PDB file of N, CA and C in Angstrom:
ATOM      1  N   UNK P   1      27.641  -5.531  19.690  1.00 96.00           N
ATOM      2  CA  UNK P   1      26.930  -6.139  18.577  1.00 96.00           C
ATOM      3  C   UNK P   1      25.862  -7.072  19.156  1.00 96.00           C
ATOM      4  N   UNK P   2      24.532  -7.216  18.614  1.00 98.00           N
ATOM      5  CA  UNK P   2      23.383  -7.600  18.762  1.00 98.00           C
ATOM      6  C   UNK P   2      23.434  -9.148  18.392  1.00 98.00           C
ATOM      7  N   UNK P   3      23.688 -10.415  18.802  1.00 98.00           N
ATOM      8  CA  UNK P   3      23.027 -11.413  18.130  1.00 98.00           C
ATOM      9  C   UNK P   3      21.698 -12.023  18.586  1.00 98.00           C
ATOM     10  N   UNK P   4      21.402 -12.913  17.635  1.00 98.00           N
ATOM     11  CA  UNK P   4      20.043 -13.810  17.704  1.00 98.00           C
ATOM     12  C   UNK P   4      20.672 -14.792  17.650  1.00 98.00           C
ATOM     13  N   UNK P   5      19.596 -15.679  18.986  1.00 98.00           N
ATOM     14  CA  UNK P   5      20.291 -16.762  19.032  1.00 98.00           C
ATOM     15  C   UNK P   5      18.599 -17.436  18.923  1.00 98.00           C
ATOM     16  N   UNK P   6      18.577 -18.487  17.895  1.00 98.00           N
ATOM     17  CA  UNK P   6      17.301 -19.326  17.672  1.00 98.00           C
ATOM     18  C   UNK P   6      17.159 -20.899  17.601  1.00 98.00           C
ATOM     19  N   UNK P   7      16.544 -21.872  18.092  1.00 98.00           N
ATOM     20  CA  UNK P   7      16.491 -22.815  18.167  1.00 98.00           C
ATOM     21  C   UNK P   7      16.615 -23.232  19.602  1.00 98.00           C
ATOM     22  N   UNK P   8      16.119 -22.426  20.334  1.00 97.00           N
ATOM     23  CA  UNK P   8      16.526 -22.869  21.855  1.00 97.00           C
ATOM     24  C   UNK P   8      15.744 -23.769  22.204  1.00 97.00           C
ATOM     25  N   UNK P   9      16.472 -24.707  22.952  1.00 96.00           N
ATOM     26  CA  UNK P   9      15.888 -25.799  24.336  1.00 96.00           C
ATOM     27  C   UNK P   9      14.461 -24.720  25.406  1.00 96.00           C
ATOM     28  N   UNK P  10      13.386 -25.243  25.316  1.00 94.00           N
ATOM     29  CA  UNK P  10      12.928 -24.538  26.628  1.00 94.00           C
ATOM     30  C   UNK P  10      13.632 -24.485  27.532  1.00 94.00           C
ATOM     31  N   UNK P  11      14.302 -25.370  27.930  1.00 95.00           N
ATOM     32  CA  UNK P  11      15.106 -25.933  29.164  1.00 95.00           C
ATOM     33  C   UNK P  11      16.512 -24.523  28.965  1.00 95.00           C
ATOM     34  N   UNK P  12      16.982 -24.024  27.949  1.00 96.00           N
ATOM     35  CA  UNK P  12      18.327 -23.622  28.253  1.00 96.00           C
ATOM     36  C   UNK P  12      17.895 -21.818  28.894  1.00 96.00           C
ATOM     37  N   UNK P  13      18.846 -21.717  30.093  1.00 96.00           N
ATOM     38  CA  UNK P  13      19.093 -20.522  30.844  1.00 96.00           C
ATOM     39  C   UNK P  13      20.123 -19.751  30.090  1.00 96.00           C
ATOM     40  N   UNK P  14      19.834 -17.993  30.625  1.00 97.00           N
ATOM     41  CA  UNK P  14      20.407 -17.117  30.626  1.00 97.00           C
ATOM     42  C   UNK P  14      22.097 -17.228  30.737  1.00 97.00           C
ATOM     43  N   UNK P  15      22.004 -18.327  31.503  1.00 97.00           N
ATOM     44  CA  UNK P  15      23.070 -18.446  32.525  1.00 97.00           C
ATOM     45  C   UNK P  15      24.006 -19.287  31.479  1.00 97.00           C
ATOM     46  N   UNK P  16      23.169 -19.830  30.832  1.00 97.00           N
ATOM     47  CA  UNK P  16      23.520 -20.928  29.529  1.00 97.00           C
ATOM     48  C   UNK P  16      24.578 -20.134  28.417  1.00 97.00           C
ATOM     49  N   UNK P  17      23.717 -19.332  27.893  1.00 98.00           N
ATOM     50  CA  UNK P  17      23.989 -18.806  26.727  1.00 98.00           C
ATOM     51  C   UNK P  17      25.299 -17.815  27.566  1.00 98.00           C
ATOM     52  N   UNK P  18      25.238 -17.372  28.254  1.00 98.00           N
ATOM     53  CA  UNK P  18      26.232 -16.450  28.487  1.00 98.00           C
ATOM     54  C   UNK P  18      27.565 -17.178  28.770  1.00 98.00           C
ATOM     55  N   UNK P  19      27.515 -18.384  29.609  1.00 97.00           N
ATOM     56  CA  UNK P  19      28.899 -19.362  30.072  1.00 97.00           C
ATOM     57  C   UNK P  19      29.333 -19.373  28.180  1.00 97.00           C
ATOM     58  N   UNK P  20      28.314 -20.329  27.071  1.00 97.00           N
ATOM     59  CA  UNK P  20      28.433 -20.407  25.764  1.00 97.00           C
ATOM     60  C   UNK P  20      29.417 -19.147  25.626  1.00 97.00           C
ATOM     61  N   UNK P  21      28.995 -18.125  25.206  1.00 98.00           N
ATOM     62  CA  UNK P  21      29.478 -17.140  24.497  1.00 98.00           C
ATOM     63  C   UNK P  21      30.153 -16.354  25.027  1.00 98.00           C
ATOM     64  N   UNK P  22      30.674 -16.095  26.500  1.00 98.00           N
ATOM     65  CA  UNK P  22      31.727 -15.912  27.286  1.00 98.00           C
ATOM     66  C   UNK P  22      32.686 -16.529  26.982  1.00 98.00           C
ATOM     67  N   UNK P  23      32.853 -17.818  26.194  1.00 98.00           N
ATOM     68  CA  UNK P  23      33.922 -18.164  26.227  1.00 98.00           C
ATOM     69  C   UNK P  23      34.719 -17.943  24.558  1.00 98.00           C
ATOM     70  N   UNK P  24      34.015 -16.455  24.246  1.00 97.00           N
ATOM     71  CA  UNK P  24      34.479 -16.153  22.896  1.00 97.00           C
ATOM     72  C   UNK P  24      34.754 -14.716  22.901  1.00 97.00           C
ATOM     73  N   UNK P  25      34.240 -14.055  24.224  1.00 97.00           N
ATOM     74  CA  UNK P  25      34.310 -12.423  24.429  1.00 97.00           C
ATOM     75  C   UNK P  25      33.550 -12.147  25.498  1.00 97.00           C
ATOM     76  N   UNK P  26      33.861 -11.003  25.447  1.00 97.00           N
ATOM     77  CA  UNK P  26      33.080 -10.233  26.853  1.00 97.00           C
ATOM     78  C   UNK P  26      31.472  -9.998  26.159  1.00 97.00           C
ATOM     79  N   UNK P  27      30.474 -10.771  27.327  1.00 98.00           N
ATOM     80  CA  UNK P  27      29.025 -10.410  27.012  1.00 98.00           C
ATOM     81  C   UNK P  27      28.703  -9.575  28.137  1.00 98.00           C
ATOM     82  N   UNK P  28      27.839  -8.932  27.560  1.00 98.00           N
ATOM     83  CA  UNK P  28      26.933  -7.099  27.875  1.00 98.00           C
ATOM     84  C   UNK P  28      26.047  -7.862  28.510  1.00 98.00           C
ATOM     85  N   UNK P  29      25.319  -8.545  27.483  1.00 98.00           N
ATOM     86  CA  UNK P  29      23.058  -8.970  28.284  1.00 98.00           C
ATOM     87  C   UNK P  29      23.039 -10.410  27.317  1.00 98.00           C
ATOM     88  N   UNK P  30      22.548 -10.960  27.981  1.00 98.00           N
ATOM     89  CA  UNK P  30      21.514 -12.051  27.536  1.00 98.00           C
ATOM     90  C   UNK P  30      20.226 -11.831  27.567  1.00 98.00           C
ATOM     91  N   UNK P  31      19.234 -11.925  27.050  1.00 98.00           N
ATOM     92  CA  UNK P  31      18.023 -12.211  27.283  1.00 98.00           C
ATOM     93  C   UNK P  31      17.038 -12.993  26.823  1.00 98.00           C
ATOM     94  N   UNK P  32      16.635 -14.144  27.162  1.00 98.00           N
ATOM     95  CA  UNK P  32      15.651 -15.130  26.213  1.00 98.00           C
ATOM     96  C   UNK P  32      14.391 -14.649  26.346  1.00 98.00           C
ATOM     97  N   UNK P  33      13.992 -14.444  25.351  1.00 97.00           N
ATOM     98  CA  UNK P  33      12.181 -14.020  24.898  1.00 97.00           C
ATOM     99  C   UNK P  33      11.133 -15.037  25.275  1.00 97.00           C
ATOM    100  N   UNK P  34      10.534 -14.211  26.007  1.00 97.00           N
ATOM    101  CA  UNK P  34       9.227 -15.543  26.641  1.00 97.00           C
ATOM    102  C   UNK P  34       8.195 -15.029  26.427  1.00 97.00           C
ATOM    103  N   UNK P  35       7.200 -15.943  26.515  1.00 96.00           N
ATOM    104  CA  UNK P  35       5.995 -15.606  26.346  1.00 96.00           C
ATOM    105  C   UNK P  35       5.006 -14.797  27.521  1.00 96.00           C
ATOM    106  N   UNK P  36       4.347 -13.664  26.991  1.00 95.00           N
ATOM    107  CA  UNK P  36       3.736 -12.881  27.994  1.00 95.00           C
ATOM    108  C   UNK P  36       3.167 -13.615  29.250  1.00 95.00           C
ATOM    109  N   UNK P  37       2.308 -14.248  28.676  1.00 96.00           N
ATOM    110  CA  UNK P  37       1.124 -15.120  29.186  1.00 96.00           C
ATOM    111  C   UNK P  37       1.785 -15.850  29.972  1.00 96.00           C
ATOM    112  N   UNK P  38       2.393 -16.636  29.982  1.00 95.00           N
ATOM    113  CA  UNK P  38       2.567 -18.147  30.079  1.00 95.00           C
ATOM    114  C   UNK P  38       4.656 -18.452  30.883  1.00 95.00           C
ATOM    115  N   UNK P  39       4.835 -16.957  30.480  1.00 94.00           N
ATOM    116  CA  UNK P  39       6.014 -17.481  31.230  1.00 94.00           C
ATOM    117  C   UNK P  39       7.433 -18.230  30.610  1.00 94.00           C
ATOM    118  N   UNK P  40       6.742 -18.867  29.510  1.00 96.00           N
ATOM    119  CA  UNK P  40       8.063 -19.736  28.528  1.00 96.00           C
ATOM    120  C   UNK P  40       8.133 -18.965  27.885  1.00 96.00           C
ATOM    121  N   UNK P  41       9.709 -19.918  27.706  1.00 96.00           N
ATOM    122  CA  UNK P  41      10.856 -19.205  26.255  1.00 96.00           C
ATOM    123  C   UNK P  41       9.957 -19.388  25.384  1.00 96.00           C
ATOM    124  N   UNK P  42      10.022 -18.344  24.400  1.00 97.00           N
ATOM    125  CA  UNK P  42       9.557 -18.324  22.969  1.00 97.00           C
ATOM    126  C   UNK P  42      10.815 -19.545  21.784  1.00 97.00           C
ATOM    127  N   UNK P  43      11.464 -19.712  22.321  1.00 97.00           N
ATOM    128  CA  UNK P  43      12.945 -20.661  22.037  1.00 97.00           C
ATOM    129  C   UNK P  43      13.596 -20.096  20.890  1.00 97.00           C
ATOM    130  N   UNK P  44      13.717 -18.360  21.382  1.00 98.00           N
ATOM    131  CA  UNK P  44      15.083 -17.636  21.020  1.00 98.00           C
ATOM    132  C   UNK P  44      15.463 -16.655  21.997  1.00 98.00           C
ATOM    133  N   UNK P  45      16.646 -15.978  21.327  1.00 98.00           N
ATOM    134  CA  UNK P  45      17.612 -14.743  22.421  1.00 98.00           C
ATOM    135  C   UNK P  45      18.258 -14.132  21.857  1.00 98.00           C
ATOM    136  N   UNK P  46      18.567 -12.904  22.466  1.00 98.00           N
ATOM    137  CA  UNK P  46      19.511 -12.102  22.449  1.00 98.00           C
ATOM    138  C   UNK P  46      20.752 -12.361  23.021  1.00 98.00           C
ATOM    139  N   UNK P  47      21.550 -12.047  22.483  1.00 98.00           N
ATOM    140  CA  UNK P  47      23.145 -12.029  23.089  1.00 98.00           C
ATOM    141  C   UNK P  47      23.786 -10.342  22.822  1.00 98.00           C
ATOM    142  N   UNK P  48      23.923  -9.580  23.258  1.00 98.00           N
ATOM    143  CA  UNK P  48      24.707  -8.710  23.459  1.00 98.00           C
ATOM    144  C   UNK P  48      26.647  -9.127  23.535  1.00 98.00           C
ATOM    145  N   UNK P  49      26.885  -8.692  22.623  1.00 98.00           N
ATOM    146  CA  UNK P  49      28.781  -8.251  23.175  1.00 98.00           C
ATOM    147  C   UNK P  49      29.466  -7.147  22.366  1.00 98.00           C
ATOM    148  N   UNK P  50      29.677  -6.581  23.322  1.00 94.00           N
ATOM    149  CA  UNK P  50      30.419  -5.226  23.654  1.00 94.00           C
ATOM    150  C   UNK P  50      31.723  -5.323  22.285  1.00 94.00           C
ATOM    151  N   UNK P  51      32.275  -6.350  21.763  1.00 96.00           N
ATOM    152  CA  UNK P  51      33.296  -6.225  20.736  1.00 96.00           C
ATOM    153  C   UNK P  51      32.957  -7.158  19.578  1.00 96.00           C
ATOM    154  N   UNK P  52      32.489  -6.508  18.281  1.00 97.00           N
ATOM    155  CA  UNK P  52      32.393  -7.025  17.133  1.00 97.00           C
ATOM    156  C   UNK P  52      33.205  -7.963  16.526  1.00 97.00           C
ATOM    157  N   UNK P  53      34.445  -8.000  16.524  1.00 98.00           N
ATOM    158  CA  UNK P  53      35.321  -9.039  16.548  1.00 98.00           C
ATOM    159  C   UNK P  53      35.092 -10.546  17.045  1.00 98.00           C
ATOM    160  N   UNK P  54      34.816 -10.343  18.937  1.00 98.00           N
ATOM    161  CA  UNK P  54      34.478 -11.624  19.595  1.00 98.00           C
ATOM    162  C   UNK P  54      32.921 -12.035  19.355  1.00 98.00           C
ATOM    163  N   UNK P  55      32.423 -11.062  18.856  1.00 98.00           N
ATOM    164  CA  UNK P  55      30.959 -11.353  18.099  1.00 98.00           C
ATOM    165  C   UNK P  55      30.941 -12.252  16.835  1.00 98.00           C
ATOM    166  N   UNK P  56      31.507 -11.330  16.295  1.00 98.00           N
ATOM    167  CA  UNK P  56      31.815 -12.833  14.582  1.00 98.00           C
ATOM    168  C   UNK P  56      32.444 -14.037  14.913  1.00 98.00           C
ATOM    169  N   UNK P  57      33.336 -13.897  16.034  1.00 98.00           N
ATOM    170  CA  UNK P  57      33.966 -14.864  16.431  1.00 98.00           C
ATOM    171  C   UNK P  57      32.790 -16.172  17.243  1.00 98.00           C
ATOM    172  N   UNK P  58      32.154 -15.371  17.874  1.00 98.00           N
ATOM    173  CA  UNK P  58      30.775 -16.424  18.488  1.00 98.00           C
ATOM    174  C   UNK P  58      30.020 -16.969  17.486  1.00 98.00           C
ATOM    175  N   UNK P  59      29.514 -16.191  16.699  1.00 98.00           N
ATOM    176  CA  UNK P  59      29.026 -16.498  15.428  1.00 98.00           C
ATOM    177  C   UNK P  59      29.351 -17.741  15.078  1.00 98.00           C
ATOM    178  N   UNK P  60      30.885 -17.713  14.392  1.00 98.00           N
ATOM    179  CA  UNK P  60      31.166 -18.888  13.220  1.00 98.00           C
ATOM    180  C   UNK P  60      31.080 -20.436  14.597  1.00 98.00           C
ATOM    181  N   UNK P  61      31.614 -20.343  15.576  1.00 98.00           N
ATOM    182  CA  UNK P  61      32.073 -20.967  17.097  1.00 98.00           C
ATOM    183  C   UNK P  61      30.540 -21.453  17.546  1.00 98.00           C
ATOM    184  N   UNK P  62      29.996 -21.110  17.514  1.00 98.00           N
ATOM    185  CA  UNK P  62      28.379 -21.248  17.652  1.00 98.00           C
ATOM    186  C   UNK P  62      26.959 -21.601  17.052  1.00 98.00           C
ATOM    187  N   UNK P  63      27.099 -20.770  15.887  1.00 98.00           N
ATOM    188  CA  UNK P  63      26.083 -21.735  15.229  1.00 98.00           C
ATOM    189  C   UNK P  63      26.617 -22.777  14.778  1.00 98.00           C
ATOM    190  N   UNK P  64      25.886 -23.644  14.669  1.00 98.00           N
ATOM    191  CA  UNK P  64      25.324 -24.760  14.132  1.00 98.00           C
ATOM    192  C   UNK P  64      25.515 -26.177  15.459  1.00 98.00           C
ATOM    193  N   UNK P  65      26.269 -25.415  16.399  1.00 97.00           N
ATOM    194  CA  UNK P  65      26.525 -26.044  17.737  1.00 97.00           C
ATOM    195  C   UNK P  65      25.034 -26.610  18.700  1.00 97.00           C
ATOM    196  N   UNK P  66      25.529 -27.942  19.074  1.00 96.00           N
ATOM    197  CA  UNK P  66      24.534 -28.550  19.693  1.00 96.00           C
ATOM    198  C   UNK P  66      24.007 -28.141  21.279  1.00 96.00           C
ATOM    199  N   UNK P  67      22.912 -27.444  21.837  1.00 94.00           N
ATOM    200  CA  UNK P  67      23.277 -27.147  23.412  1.00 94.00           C
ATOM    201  C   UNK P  67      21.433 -27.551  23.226  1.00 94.00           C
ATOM    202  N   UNK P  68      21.566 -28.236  24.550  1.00 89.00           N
ATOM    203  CA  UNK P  68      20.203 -28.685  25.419  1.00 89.00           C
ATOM    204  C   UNK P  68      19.275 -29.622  24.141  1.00 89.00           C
ATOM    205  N   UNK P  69      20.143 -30.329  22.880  1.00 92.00           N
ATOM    206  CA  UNK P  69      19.492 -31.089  22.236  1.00 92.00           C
ATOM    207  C   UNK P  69      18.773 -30.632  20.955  1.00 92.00           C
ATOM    208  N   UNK P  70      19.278 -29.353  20.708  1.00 96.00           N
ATOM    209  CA  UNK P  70      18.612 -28.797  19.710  1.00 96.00           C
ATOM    210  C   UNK P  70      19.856 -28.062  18.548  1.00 96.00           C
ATOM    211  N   UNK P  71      19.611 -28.134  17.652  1.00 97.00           N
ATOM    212  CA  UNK P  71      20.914 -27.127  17.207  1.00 97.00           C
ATOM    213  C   UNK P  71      20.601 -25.739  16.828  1.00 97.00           C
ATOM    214  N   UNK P  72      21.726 -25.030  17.134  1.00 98.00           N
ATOM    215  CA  UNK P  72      21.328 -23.596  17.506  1.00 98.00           C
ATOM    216  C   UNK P  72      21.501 -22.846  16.213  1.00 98.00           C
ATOM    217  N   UNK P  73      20.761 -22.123  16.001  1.00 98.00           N
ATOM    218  CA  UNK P  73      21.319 -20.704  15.055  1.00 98.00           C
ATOM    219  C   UNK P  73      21.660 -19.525  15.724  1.00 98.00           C
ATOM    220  N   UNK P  74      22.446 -18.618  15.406  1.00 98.00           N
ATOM    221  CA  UNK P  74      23.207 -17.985  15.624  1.00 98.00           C
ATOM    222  C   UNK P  74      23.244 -16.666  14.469  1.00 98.00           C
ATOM    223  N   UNK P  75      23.227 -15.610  14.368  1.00 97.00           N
ATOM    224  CA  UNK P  75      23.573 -14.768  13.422  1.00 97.00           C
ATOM    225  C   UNK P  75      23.403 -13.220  14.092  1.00 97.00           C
ATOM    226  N   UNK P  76      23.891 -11.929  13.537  1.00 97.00           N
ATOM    227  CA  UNK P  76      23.728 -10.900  13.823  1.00 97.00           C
ATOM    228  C   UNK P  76      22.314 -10.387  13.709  1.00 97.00           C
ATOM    229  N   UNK P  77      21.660 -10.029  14.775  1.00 96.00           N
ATOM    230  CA  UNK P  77      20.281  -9.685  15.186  1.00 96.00           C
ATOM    231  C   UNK P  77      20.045  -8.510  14.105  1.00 96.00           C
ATOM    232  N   UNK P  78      18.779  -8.505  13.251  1.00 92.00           N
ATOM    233  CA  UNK P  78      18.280  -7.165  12.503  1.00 92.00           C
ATOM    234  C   UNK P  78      17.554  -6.741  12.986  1.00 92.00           C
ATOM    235  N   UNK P  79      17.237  -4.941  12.692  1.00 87.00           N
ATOM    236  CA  UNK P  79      16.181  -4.136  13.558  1.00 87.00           C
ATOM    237  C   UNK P  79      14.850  -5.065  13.540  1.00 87.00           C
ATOM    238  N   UNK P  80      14.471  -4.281  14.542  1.00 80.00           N
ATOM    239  CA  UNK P  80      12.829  -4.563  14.818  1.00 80.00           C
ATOM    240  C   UNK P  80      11.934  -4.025  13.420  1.00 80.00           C
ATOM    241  N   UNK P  81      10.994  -5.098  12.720  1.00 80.00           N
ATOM    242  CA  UNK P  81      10.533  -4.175  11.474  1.00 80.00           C
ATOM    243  C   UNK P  81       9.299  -3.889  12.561  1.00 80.00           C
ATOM    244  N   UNK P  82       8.858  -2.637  11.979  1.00 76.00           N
ATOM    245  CA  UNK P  82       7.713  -1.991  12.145  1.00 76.00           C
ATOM    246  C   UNK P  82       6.617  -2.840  11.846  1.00 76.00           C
ATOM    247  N   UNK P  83       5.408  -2.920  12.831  1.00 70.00           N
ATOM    248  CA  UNK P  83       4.253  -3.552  12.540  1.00 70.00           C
ATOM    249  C   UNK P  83       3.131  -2.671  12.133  1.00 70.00           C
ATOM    250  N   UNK P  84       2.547  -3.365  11.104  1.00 71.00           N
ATOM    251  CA  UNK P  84       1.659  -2.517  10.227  1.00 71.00           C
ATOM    252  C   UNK P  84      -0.333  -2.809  11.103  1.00 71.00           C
ATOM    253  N   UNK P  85      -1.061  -2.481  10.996  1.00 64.00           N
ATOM    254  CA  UNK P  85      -2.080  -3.036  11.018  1.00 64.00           C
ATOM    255  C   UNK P  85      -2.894  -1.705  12.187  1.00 64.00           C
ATOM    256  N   UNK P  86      -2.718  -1.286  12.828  1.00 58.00           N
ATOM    257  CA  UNK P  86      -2.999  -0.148  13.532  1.00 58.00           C
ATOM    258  C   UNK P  86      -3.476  -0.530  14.978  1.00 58.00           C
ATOM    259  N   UNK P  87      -2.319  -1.379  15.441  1.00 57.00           N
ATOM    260  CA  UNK P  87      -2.855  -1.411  16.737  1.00 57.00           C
ATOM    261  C   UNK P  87      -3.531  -2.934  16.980  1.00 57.00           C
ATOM    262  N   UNK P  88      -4.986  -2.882  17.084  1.00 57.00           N
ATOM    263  CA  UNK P  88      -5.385  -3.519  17.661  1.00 57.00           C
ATOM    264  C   UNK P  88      -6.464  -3.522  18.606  1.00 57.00           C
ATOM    265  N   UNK P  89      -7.061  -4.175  19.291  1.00 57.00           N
ATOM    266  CA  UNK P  89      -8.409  -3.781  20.290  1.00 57.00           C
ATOM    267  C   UNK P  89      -9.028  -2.632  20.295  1.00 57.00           C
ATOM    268  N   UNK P  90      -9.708  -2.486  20.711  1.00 55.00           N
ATOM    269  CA  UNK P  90     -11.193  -1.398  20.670  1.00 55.00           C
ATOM    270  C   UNK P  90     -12.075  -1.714  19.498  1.00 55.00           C
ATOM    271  N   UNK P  91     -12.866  -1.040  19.365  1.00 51.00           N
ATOM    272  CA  UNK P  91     -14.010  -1.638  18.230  1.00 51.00           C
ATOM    273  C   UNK P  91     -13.724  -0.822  17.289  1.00 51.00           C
ATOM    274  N   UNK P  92     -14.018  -1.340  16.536  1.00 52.00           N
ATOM    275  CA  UNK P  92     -13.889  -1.390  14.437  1.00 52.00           C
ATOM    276  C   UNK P  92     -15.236  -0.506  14.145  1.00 52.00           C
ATOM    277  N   UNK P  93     -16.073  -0.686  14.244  1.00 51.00           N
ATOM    278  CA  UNK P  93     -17.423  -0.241  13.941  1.00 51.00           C
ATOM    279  C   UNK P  93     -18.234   0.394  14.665  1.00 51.00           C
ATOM    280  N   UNK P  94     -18.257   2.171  14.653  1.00 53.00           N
ATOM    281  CA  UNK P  94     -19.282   2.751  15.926  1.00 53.00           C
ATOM    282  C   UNK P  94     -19.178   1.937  17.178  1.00 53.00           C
ATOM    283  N   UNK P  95     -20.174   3.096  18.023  1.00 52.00           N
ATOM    284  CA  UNK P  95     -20.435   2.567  18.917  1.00 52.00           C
ATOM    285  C   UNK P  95     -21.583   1.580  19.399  1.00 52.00           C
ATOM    286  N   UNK P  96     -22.585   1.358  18.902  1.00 54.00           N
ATOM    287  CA  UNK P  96     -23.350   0.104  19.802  1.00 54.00           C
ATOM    288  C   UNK P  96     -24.138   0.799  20.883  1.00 54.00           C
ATOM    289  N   UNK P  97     -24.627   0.515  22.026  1.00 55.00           N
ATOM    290  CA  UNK P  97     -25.650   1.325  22.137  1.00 55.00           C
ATOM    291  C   UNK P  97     -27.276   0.378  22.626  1.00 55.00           C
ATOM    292  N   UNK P  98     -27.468   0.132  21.633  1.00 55.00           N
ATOM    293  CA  UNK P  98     -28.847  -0.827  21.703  1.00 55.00           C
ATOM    294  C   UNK P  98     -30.302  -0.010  21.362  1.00 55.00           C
ATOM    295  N   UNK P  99     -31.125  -0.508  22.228  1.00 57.00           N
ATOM    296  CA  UNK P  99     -32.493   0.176  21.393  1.00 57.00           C
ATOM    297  C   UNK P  99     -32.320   1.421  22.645  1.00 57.00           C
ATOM    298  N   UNK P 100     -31.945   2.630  22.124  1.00 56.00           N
ATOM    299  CA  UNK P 100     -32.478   3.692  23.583  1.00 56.00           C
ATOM    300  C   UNK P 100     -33.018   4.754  22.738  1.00 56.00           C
ATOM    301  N   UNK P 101     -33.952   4.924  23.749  1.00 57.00           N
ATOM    302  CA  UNK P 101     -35.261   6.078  23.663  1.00 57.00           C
ATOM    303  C   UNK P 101     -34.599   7.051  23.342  1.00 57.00           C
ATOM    304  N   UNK P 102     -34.408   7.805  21.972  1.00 56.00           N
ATOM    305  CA  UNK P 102     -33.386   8.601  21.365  1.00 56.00           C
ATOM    306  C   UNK P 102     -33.945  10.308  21.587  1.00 56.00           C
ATOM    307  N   UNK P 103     -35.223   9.883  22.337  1.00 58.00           N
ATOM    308  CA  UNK P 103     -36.282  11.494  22.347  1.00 58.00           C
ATOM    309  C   UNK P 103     -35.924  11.973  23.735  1.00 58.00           C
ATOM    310  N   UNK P 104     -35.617  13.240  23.551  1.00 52.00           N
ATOM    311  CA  UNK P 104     -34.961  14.116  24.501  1.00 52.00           C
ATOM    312  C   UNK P 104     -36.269  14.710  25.403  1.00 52.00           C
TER     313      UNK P 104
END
């Protein structure tokens, strides 16, 4: 089972969240979301664990729990929604060009 974990400390590690929620079940992956650019946490994560049970169990055990000064949310991660808008970069409008001698 997939959770989201939101409200993170810049400051809190991989290493963090997993000691946390290890101590409610066996965890699969951690991963905190950072920013492309720049290297920082976006200040959320994933938690992976392998048994739904010790998952709800992290859940109720976890959110609203205080770690690195912030209080955390916690809940079962939903799909990725689809992004609408088509992409992105390249140009919108023809090509451009400028003044060229169009006579063959």
């Amino acid at each position: 089972m997939k959770l989201y974990v939101g409200n993170l400390s810049y400051r809190t590690k991989e290493e963090d969240l997993r000691q946390e929620f290890g101590k409610h079940g066996n965890v699969d992956k951690v991963e905190i979301v950072v920013d492309r650019e720049t290297g920082r946490s976006k200040g959320f994560a994933f938690v992976e664990m392998s048994n739904r049970e010790e998952a709800e169990d992290a859940i109720k055990a976890i959110n609203g729990l205080d770690l690195g000064d912030r209080t955390l949310v916690v809940n079962e991660a939903r799909p990725r929604e689809e992004r609408s808008g088509g992409g992105g970069g390249g140009r919108r409008f023809g090509g451009g060009g400028g003044n060229r001698d169009r006579r063959y």
